[in-house]
PDB file of C-alpha atoms in Angstrom:
ATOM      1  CA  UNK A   1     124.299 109.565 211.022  1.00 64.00           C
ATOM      2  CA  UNK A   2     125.739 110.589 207.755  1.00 66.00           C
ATOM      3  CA  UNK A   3     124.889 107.185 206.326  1.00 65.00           C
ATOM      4  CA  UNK A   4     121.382 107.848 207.119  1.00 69.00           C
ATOM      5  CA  UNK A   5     120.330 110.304 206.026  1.00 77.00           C
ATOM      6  CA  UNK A   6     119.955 112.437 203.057  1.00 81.00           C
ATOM      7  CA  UNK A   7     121.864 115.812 202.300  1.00 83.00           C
ATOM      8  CA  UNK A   8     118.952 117.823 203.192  1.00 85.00           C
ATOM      9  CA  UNK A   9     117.813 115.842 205.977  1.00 83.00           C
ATOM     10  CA  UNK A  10     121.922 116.546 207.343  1.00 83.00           C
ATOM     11  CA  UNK A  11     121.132 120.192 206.339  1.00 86.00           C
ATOM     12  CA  UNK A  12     118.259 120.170 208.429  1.00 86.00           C
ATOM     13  CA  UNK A  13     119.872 118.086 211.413  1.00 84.00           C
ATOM     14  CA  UNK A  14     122.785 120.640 211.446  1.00 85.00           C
ATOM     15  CA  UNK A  15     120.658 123.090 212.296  1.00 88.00           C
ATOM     16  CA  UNK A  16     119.713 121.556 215.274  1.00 90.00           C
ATOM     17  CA  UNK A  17     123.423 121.686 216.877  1.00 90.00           C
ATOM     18  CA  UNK A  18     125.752 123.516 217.651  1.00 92.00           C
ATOM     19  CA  UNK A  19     129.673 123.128 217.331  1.00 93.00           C
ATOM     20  CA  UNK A  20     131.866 123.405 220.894  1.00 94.00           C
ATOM     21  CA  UNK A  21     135.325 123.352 221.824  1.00 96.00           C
ATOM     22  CA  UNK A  22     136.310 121.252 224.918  1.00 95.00           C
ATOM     23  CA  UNK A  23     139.656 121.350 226.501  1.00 95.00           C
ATOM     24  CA  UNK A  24     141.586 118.367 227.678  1.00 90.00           C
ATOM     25  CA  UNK A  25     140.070 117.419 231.042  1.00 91.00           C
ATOM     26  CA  UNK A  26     136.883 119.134 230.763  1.00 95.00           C
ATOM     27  CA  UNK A  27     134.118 117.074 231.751  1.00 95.00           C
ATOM     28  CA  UNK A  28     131.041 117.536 229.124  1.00 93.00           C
ATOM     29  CA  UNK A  29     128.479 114.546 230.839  1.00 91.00           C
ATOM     30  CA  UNK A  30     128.643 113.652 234.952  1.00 93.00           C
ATOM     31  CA  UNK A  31     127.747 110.236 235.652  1.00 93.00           C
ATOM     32  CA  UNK A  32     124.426 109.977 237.411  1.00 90.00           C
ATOM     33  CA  UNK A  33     123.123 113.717 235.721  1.00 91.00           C
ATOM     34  CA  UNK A  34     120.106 114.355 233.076  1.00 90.00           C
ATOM     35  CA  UNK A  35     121.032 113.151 230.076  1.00 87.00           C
ATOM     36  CA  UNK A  36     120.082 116.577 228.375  1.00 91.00           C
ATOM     37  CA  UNK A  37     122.513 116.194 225.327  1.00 92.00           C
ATOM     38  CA  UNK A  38     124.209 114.143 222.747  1.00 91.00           C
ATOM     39  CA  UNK A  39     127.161 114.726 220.454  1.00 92.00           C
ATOM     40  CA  UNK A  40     128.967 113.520 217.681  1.00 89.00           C
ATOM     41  CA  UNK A  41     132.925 114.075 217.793  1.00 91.00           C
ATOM     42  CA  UNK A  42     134.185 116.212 215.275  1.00 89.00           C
ATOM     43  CA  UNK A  43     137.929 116.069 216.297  1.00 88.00           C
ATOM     44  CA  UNK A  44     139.872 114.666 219.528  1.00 87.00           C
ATOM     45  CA  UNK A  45     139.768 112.311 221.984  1.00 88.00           C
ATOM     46  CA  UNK A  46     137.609 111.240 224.929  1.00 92.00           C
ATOM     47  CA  UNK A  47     136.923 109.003 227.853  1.00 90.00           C
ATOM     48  CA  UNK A  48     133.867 107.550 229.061  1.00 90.00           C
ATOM     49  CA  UNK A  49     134.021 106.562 233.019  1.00 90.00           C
ATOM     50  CA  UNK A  50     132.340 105.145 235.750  1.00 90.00           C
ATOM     51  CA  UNK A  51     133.175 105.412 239.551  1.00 89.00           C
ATOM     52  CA  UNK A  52     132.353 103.639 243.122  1.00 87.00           C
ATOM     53  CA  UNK A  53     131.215 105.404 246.159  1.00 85.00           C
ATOM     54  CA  UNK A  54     134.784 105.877 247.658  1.00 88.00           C
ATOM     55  CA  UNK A  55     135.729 107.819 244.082  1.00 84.00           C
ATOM     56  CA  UNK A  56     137.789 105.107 242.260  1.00 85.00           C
ATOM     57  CA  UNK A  57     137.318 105.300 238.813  1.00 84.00           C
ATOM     58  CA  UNK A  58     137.579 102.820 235.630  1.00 83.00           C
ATOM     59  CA  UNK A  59     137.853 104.258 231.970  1.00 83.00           C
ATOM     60  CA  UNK A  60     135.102 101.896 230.408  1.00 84.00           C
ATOM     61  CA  UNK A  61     135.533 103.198 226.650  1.00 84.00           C
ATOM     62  CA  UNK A  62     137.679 105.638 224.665  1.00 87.00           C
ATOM     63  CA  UNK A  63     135.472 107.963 222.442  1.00 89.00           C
ATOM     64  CA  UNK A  64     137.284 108.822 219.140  1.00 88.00           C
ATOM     65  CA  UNK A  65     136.026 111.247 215.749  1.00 87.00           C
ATOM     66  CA  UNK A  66     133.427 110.304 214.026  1.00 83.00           C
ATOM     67  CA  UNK A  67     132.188 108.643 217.213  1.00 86.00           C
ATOM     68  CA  UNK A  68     128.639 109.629 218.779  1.00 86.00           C
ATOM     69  CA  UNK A  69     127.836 109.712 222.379  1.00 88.00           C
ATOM     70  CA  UNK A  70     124.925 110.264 224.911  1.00 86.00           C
ATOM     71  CA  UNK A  71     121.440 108.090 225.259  1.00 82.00           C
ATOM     72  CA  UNK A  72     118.740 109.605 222.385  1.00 81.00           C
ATOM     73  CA  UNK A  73     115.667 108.157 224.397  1.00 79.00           C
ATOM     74  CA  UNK A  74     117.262 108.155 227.675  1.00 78.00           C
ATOM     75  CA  UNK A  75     116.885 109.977 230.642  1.00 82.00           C
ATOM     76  CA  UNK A  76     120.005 109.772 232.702  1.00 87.00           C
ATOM     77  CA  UNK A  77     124.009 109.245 231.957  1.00 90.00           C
ATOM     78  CA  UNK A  78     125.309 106.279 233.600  1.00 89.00           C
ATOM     79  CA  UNK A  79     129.018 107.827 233.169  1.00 90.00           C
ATOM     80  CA  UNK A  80     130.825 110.344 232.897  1.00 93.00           C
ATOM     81  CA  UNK A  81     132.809 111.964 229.593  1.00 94.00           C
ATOM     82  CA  UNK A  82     135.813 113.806 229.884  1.00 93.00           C
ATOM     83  CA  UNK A  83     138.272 115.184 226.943  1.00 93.00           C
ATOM     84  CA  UNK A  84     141.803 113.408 227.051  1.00 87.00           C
ATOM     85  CA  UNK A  85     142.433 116.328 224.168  1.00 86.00           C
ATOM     86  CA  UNK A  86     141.258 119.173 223.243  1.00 91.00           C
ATOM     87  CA  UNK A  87     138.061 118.378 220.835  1.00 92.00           C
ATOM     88  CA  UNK A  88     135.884 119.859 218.791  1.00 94.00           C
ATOM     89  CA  UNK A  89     131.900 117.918 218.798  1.00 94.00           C
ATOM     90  CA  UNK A  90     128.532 118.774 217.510  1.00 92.00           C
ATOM     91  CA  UNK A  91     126.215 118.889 220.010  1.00 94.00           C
ATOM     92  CA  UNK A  92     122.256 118.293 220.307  1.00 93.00           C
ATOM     93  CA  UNK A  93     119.761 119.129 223.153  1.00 93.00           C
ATOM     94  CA  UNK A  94     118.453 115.407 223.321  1.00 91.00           C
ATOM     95  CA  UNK A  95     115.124 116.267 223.540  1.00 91.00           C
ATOM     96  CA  UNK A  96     115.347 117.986 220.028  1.00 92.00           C
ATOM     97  CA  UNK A  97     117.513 115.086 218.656  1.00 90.00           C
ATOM     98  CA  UNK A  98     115.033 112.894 219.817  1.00 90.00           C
ATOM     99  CA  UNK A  99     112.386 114.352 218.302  1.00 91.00           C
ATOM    100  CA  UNK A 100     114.117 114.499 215.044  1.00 90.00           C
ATOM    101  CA  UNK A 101     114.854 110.735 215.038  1.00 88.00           C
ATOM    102  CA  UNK A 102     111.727 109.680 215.542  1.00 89.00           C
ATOM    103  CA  UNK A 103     110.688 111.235 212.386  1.00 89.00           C
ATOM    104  CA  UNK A 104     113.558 109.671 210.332  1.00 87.00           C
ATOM    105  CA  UNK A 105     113.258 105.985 210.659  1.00 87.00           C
ATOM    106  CA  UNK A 106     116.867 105.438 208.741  1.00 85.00           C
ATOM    107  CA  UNK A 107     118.435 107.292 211.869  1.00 84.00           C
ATOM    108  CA  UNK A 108     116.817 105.781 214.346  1.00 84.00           C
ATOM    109  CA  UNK A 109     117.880 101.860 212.335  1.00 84.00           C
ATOM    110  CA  UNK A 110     121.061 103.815 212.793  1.00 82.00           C
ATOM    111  CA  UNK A 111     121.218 104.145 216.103  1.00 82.00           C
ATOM    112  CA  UNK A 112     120.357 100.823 216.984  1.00 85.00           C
ATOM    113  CA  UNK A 113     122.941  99.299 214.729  1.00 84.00           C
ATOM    114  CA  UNK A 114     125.679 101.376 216.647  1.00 80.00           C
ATOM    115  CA  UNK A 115     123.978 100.148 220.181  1.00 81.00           C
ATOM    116  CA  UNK A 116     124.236  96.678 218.570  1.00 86.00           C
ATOM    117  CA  UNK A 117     128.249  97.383 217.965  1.00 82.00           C
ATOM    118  CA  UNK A 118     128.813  98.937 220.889  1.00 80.00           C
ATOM    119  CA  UNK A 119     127.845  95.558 222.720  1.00 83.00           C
ATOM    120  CA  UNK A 120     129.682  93.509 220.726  1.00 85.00           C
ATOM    121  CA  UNK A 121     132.904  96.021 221.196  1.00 79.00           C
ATOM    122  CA  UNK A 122     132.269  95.578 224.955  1.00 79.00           C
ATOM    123  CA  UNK A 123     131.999  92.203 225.016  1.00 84.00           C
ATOM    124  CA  UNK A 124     135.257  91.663 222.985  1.00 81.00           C
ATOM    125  CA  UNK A 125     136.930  93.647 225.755  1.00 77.00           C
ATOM    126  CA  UNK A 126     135.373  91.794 228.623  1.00 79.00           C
ATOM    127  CA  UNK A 127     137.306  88.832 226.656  1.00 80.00           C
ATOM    128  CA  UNK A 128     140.646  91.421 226.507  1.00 82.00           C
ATOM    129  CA  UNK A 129     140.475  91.742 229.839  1.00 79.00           C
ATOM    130  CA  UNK A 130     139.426  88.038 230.840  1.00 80.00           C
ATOM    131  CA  UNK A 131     141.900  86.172 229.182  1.00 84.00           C
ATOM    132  CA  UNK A 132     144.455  88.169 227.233  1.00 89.00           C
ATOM    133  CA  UNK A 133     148.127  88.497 228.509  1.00 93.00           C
ATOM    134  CA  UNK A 134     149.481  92.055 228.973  1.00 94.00           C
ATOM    135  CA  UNK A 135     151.340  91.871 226.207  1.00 94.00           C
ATOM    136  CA  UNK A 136     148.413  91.268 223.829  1.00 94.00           C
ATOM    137  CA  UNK A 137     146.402  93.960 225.317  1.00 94.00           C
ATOM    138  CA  UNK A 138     148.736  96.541 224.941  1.00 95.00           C
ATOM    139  CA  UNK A 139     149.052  95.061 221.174  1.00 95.00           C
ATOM    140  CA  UNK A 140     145.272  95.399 220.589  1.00 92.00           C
ATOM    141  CA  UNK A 141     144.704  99.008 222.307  1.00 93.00           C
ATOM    142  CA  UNK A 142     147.938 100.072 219.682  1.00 95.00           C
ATOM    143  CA  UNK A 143     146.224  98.608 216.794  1.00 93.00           C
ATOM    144  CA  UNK A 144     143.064 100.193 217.546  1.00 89.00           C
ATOM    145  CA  UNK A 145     144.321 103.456 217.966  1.00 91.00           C
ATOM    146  CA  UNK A 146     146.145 102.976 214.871  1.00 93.00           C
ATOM    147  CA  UNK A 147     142.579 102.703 213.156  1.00 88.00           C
ATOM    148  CA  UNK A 148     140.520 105.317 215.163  1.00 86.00           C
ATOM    149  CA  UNK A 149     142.526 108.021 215.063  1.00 85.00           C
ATOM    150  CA  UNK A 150     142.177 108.053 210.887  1.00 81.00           C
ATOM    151  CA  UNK A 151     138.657 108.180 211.324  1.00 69.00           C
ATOM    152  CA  UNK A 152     137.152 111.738 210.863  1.00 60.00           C
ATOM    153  CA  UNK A 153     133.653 112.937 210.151  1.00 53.00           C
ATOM    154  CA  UNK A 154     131.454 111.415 208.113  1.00 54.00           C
ATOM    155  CA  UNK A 155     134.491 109.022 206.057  1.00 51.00           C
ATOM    156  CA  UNK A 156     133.802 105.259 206.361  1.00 50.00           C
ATOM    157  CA  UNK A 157     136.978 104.294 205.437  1.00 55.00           C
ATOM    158  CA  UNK A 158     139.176 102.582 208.029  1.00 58.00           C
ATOM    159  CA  UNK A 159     142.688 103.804 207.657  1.00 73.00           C
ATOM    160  CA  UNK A 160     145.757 103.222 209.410  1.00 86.00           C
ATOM    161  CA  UNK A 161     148.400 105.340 210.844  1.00 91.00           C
ATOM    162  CA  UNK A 162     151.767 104.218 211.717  1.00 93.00           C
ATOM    163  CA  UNK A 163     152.424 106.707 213.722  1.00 94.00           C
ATOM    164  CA  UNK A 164     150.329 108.842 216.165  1.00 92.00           C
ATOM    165  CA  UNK A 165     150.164 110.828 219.632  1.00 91.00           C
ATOM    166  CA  UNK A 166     149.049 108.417 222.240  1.00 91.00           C
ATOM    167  CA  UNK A 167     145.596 109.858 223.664  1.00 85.00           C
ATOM    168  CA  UNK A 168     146.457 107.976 226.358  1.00 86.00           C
ATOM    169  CA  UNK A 169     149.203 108.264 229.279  1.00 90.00           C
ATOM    170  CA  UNK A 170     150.399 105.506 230.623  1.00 93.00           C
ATOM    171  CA  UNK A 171     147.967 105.306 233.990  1.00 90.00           C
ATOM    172  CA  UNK A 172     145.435 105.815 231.969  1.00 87.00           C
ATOM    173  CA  UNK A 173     146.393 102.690 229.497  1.00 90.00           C
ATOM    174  CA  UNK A 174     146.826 100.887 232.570  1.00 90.00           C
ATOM    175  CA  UNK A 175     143.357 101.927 233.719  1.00 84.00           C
ATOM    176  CA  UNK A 176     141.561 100.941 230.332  1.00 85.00           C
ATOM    177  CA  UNK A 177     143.757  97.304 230.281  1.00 89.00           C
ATOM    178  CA  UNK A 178     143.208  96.154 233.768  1.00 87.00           C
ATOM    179  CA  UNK A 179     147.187  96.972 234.075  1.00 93.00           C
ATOM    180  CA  UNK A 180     149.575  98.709 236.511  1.00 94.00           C
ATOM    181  CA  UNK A 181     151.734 101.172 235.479  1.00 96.00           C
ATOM    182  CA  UNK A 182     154.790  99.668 235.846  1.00 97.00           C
ATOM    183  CA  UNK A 183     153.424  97.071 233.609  1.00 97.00           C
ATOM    184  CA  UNK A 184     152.252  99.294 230.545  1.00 96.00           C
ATOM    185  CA  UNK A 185     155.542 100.797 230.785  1.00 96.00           C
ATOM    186  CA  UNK A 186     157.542  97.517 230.663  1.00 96.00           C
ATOM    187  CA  UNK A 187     155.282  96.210 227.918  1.00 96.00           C
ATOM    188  CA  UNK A 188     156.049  99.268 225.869  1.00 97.00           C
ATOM    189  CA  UNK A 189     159.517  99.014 226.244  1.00 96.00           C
ATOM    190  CA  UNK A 190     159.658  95.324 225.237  1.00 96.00           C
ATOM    191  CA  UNK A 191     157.852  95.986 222.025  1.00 97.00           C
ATOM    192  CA  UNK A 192     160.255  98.891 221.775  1.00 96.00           C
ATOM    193  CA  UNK A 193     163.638  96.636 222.279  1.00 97.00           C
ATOM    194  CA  UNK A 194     161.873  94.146 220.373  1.00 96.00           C
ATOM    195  CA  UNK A 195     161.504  96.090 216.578  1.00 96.00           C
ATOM    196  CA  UNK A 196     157.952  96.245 217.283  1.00 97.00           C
ATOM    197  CA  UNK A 197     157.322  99.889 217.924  1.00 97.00           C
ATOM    198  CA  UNK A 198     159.253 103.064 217.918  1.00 97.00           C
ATOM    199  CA  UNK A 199     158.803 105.431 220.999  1.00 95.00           C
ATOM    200  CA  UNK A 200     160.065 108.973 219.573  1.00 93.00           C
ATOM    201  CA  UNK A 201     159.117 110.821 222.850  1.00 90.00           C
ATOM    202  CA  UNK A 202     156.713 110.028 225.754  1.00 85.00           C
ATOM    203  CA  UNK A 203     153.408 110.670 223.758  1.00 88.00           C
ATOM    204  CA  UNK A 204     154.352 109.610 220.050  1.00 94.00           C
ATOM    205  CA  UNK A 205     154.002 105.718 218.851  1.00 96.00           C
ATOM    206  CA  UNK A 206     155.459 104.472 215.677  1.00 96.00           C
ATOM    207  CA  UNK A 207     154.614 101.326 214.600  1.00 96.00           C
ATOM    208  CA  UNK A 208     157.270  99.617 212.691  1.00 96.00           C
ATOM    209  CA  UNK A 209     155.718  95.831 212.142  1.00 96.00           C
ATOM    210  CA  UNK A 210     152.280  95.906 211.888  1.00 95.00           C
ATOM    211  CA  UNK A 211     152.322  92.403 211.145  1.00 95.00           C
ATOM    212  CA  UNK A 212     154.287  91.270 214.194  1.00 96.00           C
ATOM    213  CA  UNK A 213     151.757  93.479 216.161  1.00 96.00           C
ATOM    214  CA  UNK A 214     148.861  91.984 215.344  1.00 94.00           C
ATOM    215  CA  UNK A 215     150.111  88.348 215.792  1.00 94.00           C
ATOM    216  CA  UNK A 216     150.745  89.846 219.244  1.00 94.00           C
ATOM    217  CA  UNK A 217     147.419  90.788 219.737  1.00 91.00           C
ATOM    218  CA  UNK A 218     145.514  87.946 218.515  1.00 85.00           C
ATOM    219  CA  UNK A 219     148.408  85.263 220.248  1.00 67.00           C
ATOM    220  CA  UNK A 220     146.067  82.931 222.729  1.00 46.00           C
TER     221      UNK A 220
END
């Protein structure tokens, strides 16, 4: 959005939203509800979700800062969003948002360019999941992290941090790669034995050849 549009035309957008604090595990969207909002994360991390009838649920996306979620245009969420961390977003009634992007053509080109890269994201991790080993899956997620988590507000550069605070516990990685457990915890400790990584505690990831680690991920 800040791409798009001009500083008074932000100005004006601001004044639209509002700023709110979530706390880890608070659930700002239910699947299946009105899509009556949309946001754009200021700080922290989140998950987008889906469930069957019997209450499983898959983690179908991470949501990181600078990211934007909800459906301008749309009329119902077809997942939930949950904080993994505490997070700070700025949030729009979608009807208001809407109304506002119709009248700014650049935002609405905007919007469909991040539709557009959302698809292709997906369908790089339908290819993650199809035909990567563990190994490299665990390898990608880490590098991607490593990226996301520099990104902040309205900054287009692409950092990366070599070391972080997984948003991520290890079911949950599991859940995201298609893994068990047992085998995100393995995979970890392999890199770990292997020079790869550092694991300081349970949470914190240190990644000590980058190079290595992205061979890893992009192995066939």
């Amino acid at each position: 959005m800040c791409a798009a549009l001009s500083h008074d035309e932000l100005d004006a957008l601001s004044r639209l939203g509002r700023k709110q604090r979530v706390v880890r595990g608070q659930t700002l969207v239910w699947e299946g509800d009105d899509a009556i909002i949309v946001a754009n994360i200021i700080s922290g991390i989140l998950k987008v979700s889906m469930s069957i009838s019997d209450g499983r649920e898959q983690i179908v996306g991470v949501i990181f800062p600078a990211d934007f979620i909800g459906r301008p245009f749309g009329q119902k969420s077809p997942y939930s969003v949950t904080a993994l961390s505490d997070a700070e977003l700025c949030i729009f009634s979608r009807s208001s948002f809407d109304a506002f992007a119709r009248n700014h053509p650049a935002l609405e080109h905007k919007l469909l360019q991040r539709t557009l890269e959302e698809l292709d994201r997906a369908r790089e991790w339908m290819l993650l999941l199809g035909k990567k080993t563990a190994t490299e899956r665990i390898a990608t997620l880490l590098l991607e992290m490593s990226i996301r988590l520099s990104e902040t507000g309205c900054s287009v550069e692409q950092n990366e941090l070599n070391e972080f605070a997984l948003p991520l516990d290890r079911q949950q990685m599991g859940d995201v790669l298609g893994l068990t457990i047992e085998t995100v915890s393995r995979q970890l400790s392999r890199l770990k034995a292997d020079g790869v990584i550092g694991l300081p505690d349970r949470r914190m990831v240190s990644i000590q050849d980058r190079r290595r680690l992205q061979d890893l991920s992009a192995a066939a």
